[in-house]
Short mmCIF file of C-alpha atoms and ligand atoms in Angstrom, two decimals:
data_model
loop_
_atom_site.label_atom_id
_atom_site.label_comp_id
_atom_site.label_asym_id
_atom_site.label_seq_id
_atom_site.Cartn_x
_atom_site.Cartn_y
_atom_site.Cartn_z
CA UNK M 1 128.90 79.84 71.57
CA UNK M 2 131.47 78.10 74.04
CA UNK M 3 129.84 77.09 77.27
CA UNK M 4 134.07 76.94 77.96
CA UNK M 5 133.99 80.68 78.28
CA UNK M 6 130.81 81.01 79.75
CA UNK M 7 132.61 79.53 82.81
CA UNK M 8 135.75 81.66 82.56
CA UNK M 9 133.63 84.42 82.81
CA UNK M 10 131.68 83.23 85.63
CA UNK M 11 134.79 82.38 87.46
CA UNK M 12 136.10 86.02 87.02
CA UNK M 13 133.08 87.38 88.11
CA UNK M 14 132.88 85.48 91.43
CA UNK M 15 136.93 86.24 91.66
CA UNK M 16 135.76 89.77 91.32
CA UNK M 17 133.11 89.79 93.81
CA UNK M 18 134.21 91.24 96.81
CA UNK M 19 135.87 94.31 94.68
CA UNK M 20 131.89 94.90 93.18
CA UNK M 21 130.88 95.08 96.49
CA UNK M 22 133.78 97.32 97.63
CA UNK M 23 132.60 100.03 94.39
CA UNK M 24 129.14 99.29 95.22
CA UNK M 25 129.46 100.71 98.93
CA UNK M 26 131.77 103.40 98.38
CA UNK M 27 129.33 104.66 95.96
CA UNK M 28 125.91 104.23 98.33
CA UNK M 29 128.22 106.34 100.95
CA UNK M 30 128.59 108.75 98.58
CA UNK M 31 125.67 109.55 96.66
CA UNK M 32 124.69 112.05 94.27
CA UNK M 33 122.09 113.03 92.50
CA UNK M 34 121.12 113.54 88.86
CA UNK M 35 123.16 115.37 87.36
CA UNK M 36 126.00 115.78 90.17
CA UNK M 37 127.12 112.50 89.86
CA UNK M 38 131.02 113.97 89.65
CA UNK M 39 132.55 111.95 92.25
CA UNK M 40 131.30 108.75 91.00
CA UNK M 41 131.88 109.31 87.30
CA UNK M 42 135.33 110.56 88.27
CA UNK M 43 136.06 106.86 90.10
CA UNK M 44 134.31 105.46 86.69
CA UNK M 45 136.71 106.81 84.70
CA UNK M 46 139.50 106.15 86.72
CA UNK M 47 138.74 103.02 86.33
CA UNK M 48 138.22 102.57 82.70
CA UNK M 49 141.06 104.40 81.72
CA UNK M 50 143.58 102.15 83.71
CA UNK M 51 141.89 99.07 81.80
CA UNK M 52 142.91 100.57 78.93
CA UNK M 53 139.47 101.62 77.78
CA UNK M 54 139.00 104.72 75.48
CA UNK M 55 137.59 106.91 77.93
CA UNK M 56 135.12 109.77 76.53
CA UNK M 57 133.77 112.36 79.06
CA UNK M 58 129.83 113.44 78.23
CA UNK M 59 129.21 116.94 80.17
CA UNK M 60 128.46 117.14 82.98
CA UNK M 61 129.00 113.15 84.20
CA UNK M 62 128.30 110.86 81.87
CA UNK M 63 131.02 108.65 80.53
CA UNK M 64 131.12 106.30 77.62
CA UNK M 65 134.05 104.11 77.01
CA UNK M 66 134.61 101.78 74.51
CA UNK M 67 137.13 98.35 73.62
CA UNK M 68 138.06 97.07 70.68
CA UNK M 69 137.01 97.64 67.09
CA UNK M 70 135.06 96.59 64.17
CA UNK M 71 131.33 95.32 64.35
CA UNK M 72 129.23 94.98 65.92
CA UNK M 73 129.16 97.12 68.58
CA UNK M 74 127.66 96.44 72.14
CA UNK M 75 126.30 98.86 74.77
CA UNK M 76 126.47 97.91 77.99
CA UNK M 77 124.18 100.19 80.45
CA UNK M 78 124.30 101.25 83.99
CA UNK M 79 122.59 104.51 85.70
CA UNK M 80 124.67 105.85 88.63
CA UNK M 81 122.18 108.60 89.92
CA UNK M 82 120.77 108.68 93.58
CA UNK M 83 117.49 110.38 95.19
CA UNK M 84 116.80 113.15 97.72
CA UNK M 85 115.67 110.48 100.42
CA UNK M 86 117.20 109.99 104.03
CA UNK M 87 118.19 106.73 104.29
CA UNK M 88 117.25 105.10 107.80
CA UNK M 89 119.05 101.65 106.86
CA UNK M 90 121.57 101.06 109.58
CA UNK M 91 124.48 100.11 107.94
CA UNK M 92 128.41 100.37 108.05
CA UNK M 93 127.82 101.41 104.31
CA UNK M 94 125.03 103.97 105.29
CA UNK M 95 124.94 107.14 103.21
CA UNK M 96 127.32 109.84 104.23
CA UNK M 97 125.41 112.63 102.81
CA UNK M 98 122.42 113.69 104.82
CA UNK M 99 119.10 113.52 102.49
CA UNK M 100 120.38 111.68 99.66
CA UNK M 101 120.31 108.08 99.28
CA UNK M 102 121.11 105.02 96.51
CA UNK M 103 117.77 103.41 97.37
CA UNK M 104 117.02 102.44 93.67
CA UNK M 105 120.49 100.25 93.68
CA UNK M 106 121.54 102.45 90.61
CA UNK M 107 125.16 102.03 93.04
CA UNK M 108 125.10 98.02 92.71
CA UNK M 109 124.74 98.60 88.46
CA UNK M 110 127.35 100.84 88.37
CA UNK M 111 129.65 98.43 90.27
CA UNK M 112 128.76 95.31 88.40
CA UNK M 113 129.39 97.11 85.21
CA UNK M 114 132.88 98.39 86.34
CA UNK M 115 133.63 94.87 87.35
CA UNK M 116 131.88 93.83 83.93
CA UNK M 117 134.99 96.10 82.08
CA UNK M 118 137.31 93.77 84.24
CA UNK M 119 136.12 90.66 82.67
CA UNK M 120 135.58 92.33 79.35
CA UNK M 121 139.26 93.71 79.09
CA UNK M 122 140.54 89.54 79.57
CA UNK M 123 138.22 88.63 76.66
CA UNK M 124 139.18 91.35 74.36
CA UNK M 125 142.32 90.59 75.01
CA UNK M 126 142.14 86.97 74.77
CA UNK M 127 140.49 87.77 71.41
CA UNK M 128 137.43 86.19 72.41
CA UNK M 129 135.05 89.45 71.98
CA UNK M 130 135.42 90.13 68.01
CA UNK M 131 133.96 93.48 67.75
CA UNK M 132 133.69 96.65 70.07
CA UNK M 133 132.33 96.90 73.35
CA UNK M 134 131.04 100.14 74.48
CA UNK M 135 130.26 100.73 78.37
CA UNK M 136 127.45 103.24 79.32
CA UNK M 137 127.85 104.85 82.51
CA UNK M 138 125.00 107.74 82.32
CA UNK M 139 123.38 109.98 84.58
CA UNK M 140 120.07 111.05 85.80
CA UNK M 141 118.15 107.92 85.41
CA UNK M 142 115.58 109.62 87.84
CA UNK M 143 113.65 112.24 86.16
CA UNK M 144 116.50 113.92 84.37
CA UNK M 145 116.29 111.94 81.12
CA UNK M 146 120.10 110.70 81.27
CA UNK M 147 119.60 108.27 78.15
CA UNK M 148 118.22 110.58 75.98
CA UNK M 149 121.29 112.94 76.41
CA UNK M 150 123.16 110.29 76.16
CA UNK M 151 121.47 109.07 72.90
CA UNK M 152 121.57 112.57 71.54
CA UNK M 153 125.22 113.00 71.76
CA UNK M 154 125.85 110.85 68.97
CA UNK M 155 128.28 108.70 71.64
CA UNK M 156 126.29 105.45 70.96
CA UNK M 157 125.04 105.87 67.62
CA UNK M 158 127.13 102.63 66.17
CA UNK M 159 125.66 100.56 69.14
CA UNK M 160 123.89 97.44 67.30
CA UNK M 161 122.10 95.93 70.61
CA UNK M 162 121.75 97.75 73.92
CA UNK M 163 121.71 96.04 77.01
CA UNK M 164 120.88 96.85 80.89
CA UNK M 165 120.15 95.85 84.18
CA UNK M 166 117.83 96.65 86.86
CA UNK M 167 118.25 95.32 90.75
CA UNK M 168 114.57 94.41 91.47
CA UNK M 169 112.85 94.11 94.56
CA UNK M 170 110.33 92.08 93.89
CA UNK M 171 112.29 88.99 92.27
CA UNK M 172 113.85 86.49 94.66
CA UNK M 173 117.19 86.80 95.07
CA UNK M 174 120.02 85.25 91.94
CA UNK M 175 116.71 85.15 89.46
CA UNK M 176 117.44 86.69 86.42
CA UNK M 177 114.13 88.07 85.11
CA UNK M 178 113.62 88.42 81.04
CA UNK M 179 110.51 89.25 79.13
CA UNK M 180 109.96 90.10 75.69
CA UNK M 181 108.14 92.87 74.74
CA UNK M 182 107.23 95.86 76.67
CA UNK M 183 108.86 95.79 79.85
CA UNK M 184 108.33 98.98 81.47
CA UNK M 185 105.30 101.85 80.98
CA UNK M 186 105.61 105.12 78.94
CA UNK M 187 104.86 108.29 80.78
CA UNK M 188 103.32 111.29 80.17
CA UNK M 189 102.43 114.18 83.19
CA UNK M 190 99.33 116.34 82.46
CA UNK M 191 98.13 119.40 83.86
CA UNK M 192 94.69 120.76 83.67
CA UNK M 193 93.75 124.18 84.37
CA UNK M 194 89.84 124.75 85.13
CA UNK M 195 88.41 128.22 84.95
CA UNK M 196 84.96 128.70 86.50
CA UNK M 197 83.72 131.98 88.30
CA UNK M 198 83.72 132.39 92.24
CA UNK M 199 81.36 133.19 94.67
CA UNK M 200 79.76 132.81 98.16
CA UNK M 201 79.35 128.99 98.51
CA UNK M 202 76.23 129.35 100.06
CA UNK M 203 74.87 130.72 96.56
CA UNK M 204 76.47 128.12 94.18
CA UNK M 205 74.00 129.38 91.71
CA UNK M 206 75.49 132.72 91.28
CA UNK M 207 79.28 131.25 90.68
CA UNK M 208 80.57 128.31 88.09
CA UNK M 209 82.27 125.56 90.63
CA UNK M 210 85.45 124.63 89.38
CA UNK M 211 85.65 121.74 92.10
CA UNK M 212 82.33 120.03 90.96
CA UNK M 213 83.82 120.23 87.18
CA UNK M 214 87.05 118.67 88.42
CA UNK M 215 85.44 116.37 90.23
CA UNK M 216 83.34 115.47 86.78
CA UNK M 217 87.00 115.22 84.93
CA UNK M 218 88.02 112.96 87.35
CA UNK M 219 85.21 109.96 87.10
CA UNK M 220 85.15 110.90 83.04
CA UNK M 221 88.57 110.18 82.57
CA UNK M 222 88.91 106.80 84.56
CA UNK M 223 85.94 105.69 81.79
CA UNK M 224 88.57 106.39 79.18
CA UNK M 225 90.27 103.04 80.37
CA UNK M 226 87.34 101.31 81.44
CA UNK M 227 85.27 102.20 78.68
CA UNK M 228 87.25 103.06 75.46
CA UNK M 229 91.01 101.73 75.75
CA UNK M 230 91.06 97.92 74.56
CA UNK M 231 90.98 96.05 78.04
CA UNK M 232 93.76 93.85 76.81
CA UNK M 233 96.08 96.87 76.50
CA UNK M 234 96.79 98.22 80.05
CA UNK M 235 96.40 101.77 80.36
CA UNK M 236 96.40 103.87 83.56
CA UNK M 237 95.43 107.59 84.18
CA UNK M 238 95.83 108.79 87.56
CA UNK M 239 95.33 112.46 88.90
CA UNK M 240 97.52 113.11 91.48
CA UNK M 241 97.50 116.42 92.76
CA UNK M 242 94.55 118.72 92.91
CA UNK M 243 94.14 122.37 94.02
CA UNK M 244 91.49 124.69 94.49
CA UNK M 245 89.99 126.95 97.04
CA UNK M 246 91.16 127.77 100.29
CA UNK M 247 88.54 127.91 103.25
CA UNK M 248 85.03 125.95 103.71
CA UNK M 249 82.52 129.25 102.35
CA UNK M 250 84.50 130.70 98.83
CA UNK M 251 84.09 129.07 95.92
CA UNK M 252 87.29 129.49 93.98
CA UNK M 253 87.76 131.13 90.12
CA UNK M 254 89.87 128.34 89.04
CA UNK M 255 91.36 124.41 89.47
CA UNK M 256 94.23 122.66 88.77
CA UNK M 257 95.37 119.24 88.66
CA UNK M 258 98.13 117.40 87.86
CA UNK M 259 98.32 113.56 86.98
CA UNK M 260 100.10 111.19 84.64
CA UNK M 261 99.27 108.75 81.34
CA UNK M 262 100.82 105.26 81.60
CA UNK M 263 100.72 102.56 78.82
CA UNK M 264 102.51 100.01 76.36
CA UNK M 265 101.94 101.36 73.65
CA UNK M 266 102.18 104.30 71.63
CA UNK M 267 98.97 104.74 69.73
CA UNK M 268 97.45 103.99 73.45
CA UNK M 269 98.75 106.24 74.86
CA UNK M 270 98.36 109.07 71.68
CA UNK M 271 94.32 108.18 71.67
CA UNK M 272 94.48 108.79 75.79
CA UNK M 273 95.90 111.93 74.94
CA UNK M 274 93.60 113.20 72.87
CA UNK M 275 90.22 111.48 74.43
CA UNK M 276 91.74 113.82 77.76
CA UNK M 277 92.22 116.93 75.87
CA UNK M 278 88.29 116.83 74.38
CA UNK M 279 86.96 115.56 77.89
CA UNK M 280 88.33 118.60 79.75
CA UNK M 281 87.53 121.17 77.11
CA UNK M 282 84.15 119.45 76.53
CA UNK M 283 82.63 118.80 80.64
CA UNK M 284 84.07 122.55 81.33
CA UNK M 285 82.27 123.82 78.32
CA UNK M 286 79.11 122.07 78.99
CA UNK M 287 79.24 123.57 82.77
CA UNK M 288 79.42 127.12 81.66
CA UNK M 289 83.66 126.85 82.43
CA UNK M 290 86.29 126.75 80.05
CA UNK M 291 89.49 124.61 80.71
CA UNK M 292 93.00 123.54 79.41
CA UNK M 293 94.92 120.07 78.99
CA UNK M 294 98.34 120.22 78.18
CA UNK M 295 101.00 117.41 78.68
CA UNK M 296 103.96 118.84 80.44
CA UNK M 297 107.70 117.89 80.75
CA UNK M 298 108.91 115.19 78.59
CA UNK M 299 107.42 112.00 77.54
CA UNK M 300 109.19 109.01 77.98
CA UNK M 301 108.43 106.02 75.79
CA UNK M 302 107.87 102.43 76.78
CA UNK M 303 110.70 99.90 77.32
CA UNK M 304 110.09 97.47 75.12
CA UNK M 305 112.22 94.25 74.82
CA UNK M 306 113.49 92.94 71.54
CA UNK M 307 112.02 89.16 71.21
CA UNK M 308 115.23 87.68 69.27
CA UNK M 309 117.52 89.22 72.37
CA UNK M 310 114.69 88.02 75.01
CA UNK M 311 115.31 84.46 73.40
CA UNK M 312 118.87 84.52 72.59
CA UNK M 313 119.87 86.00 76.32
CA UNK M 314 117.43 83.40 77.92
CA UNK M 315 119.60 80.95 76.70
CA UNK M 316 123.20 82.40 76.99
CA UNK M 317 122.74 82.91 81.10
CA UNK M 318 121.51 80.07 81.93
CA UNK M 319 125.08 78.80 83.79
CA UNK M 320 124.58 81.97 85.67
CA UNK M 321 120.90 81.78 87.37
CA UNK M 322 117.49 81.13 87.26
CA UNK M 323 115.68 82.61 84.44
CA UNK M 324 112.38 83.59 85.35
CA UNK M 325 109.58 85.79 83.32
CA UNK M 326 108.79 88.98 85.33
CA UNK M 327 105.51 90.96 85.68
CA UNK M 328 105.77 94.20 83.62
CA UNK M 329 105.09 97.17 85.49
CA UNK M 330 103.78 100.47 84.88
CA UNK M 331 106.49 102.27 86.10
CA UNK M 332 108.94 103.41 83.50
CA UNK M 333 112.69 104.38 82.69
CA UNK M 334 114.95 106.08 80.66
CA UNK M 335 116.54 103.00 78.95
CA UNK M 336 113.52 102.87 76.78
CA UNK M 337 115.56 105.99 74.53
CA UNK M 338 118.08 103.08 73.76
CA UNK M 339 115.46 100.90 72.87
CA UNK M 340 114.40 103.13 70.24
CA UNK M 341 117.74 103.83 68.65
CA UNK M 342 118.34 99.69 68.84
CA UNK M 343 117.22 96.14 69.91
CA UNK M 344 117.26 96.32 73.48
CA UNK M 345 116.91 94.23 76.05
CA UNK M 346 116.44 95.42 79.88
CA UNK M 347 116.95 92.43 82.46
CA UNK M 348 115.59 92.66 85.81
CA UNK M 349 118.00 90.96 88.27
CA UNK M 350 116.35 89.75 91.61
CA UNK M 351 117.72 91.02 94.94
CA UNK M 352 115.02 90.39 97.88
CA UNK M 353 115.84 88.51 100.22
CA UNK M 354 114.02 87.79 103.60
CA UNK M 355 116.40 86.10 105.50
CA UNK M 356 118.36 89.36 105.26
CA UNK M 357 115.05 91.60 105.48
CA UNK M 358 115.87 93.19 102.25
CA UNK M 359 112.05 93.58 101.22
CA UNK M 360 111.80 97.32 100.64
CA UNK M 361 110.71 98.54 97.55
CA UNK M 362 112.41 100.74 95.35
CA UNK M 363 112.78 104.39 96.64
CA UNK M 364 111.95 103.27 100.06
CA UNK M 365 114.06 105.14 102.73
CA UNK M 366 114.99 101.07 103.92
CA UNK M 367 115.85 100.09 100.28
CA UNK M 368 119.04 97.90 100.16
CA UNK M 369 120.39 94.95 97.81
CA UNK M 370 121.42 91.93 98.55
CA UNK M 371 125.28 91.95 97.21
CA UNK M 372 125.62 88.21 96.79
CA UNK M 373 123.60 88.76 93.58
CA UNK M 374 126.75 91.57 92.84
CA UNK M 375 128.90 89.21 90.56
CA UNK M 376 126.08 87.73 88.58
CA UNK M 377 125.11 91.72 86.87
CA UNK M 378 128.99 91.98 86.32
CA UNK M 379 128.81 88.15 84.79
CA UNK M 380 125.42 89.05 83.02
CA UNK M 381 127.10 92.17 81.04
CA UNK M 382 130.17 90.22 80.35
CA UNK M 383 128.25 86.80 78.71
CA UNK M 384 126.43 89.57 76.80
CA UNK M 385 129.16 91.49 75.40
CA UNK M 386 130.73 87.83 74.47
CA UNK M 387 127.69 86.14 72.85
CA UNK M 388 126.17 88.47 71.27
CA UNK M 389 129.25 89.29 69.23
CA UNK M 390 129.79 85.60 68.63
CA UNK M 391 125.72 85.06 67.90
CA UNK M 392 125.22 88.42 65.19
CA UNK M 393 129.30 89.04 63.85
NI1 NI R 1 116.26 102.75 88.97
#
């Protein structure tokens, strides 16, 4: 590994810098959400193609293009989805588009990975990336399961590491955060259906509450963690919507809720499943109700870091920032389909910064990055797509 060209590239990316930032706000004026991301895969590609990338087109906006040839292959990741949220920054790079907003920063990883395919063009050229280098731009990162149709296309199925980066609110600005292991929760959404019998409430006798049963599923299934789930293996179950009844003197026939299963790890999260499941049917049965637990939607796995590519990228971006070990958090994202095709390694790169009152949290409506941190994702991808080919050729 040549510390020589760790430099070059860290002098490209800083030349590159006010460009990133230039992508990066044309793309938070204009954005679009999962799915619809046509204008900004349309710039992507644009983009890619005059670099001399070969540009391939996944329907309806994703785009994966790769550079050079041989083995191994690297994929580099960025999401470019927004959300349906107003934005109430007030900024000359304010959304355009009434009710949608970039307030995850999935705009700043788009444009460090298009100034990335800058940096990455010199190398290849310069012969100084051996094998391929394959660029990810996919969509619907937020709830529309982007990687996995990206996965399933068969588009990265040479990729021998995967790599991506997150802007994150909650690391100080230029830190780099890595963390081997499980990064980021699975998830799982529930629903649960409770049928009782109605009735006058003032005769609670003559009916079967379905409230009082939910209300028993509720406190039984926050003993599932407490209780049964190892305590060193976080788990979280949280119900998050209920319905029932309508007015203060009718008990209602039935009760639904909705809620969600977050863990680490698989078999977790498979025993949570079924512990729910025999809960529900079980407290309805025993309360003269009967009930149903299904999971609904799609599950998303935990992102789990490869420890060899925690180590080895620890090391190789050093010259570009503080490395520092991040919490894990429950939340959870799509990358974790490339972790499961590959090693993977998902790098959280620190944006907040008080001095410039960027301290929202994702998804906030006042959400914003601080763009000095712009050139270090576009150096980050780079020094990946360089070392690890020189590291594992
Ligand atoms: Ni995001």
């Amino acid at each position: 590994m040549s510390s020589d060209v760790i430099d070059i590239i860290i002098s490209e990316a800083k030349s590159l810098h006010s460009k990133i930032v230039e992508w990066r706000r044309d793309f938070h004026m204009h954005p679009e959400l999962k799915y619809e991301e046509f204008r900004t895969s349309e710039v992507v590609s644009e983009v890619l193609s005059s670099l001399g990338y070969d540009v391939f087109r996944l329907e309806p906006t994703g785009v994966v293009a790769s550079l050079g040839s041989g083995s191994p292959v690297v994929g580099l990741r960025a999401d470019m989805d927004a959300l349906p949220i107003q934005e109430e920054n007030d900024v000359p790079y304010k959304s355009r588009v009434p009710g949608k907003m970039h307030a995850c920063g999935h705009d700043a990883h788009t444009a460090m990975l298009l100034g990335a395919a800058h940096i990455i063009k010199k190398l290849h050229d310069r012969n100084l990336i051996k094998g391929k280098t394959k660029l990810i731009f996919q969509p619907a990162e937020e709830g529309g399961l982007g990687a996995r149709k990206v996965v399933e296309s068969g588009a990265v199925n040479d990729v021998n590491a995967f790599f991506g980066i997150h802007v994150w609110a909650s690391l100080p600005s230029g830190t780099i955060g890595i963390r081997e292991g499980p990064l980021l929760a699975s998830a799982d959404a529930f629903q649960v259906i409770i049928k009782g019998r109605g009735g006058h409430a003032a005769q609670p006798n003559q009916a079967v509450d379905p409230i009082v049963i939910a209300a028993d599923m509720i406190n039984a299934y926050q003993k599932v963690v407490s209780r049964e789930v190892n305590p060193l293996k976080p788990a979280v179950i949280t119900v998050a919507s209920i319905k029932a009844g309508t007015t203060f003197n009718v008990i209602p026939e039935e009760a639904e809720m909705l809620g969600t299963i977050r863990t680490f790890d698989e078999g977790v999260r498979d025993f949570i499943v079924s512990r729910l499941q025999e809960l529900t049917e079980g407290i309805a049965r025993s309360m003269r109700a009967s009930a149903r637990f299904q999971l609904v939607g799609d599950h998303i796995p935990p992102t789990a870091n490869d420890e060899g590519l925690a180590d080895f990228a620890r090391e190789l971006l050093k010259p570009i920032g503080r490395i520092v070990r991040p919490e894990r958090t429950m939340g959870a994202e799509d990358f974790a389909f490339y972790t499961t095709k590959a090693p993977s390694l998902f790098i959280l790169l620190g944006i907040r910064n008080e001095k410039k009152g960027i301290i929202y949290p994702h998804h906030h409506p006042k959400f914003d990055v601080d763009e000095d941190v712009l050139w270090m994702g576009a150096a980050i991808h780079a020094a990946l797509a360089y070392g690890y080919t020189e590291r594992y050729r």
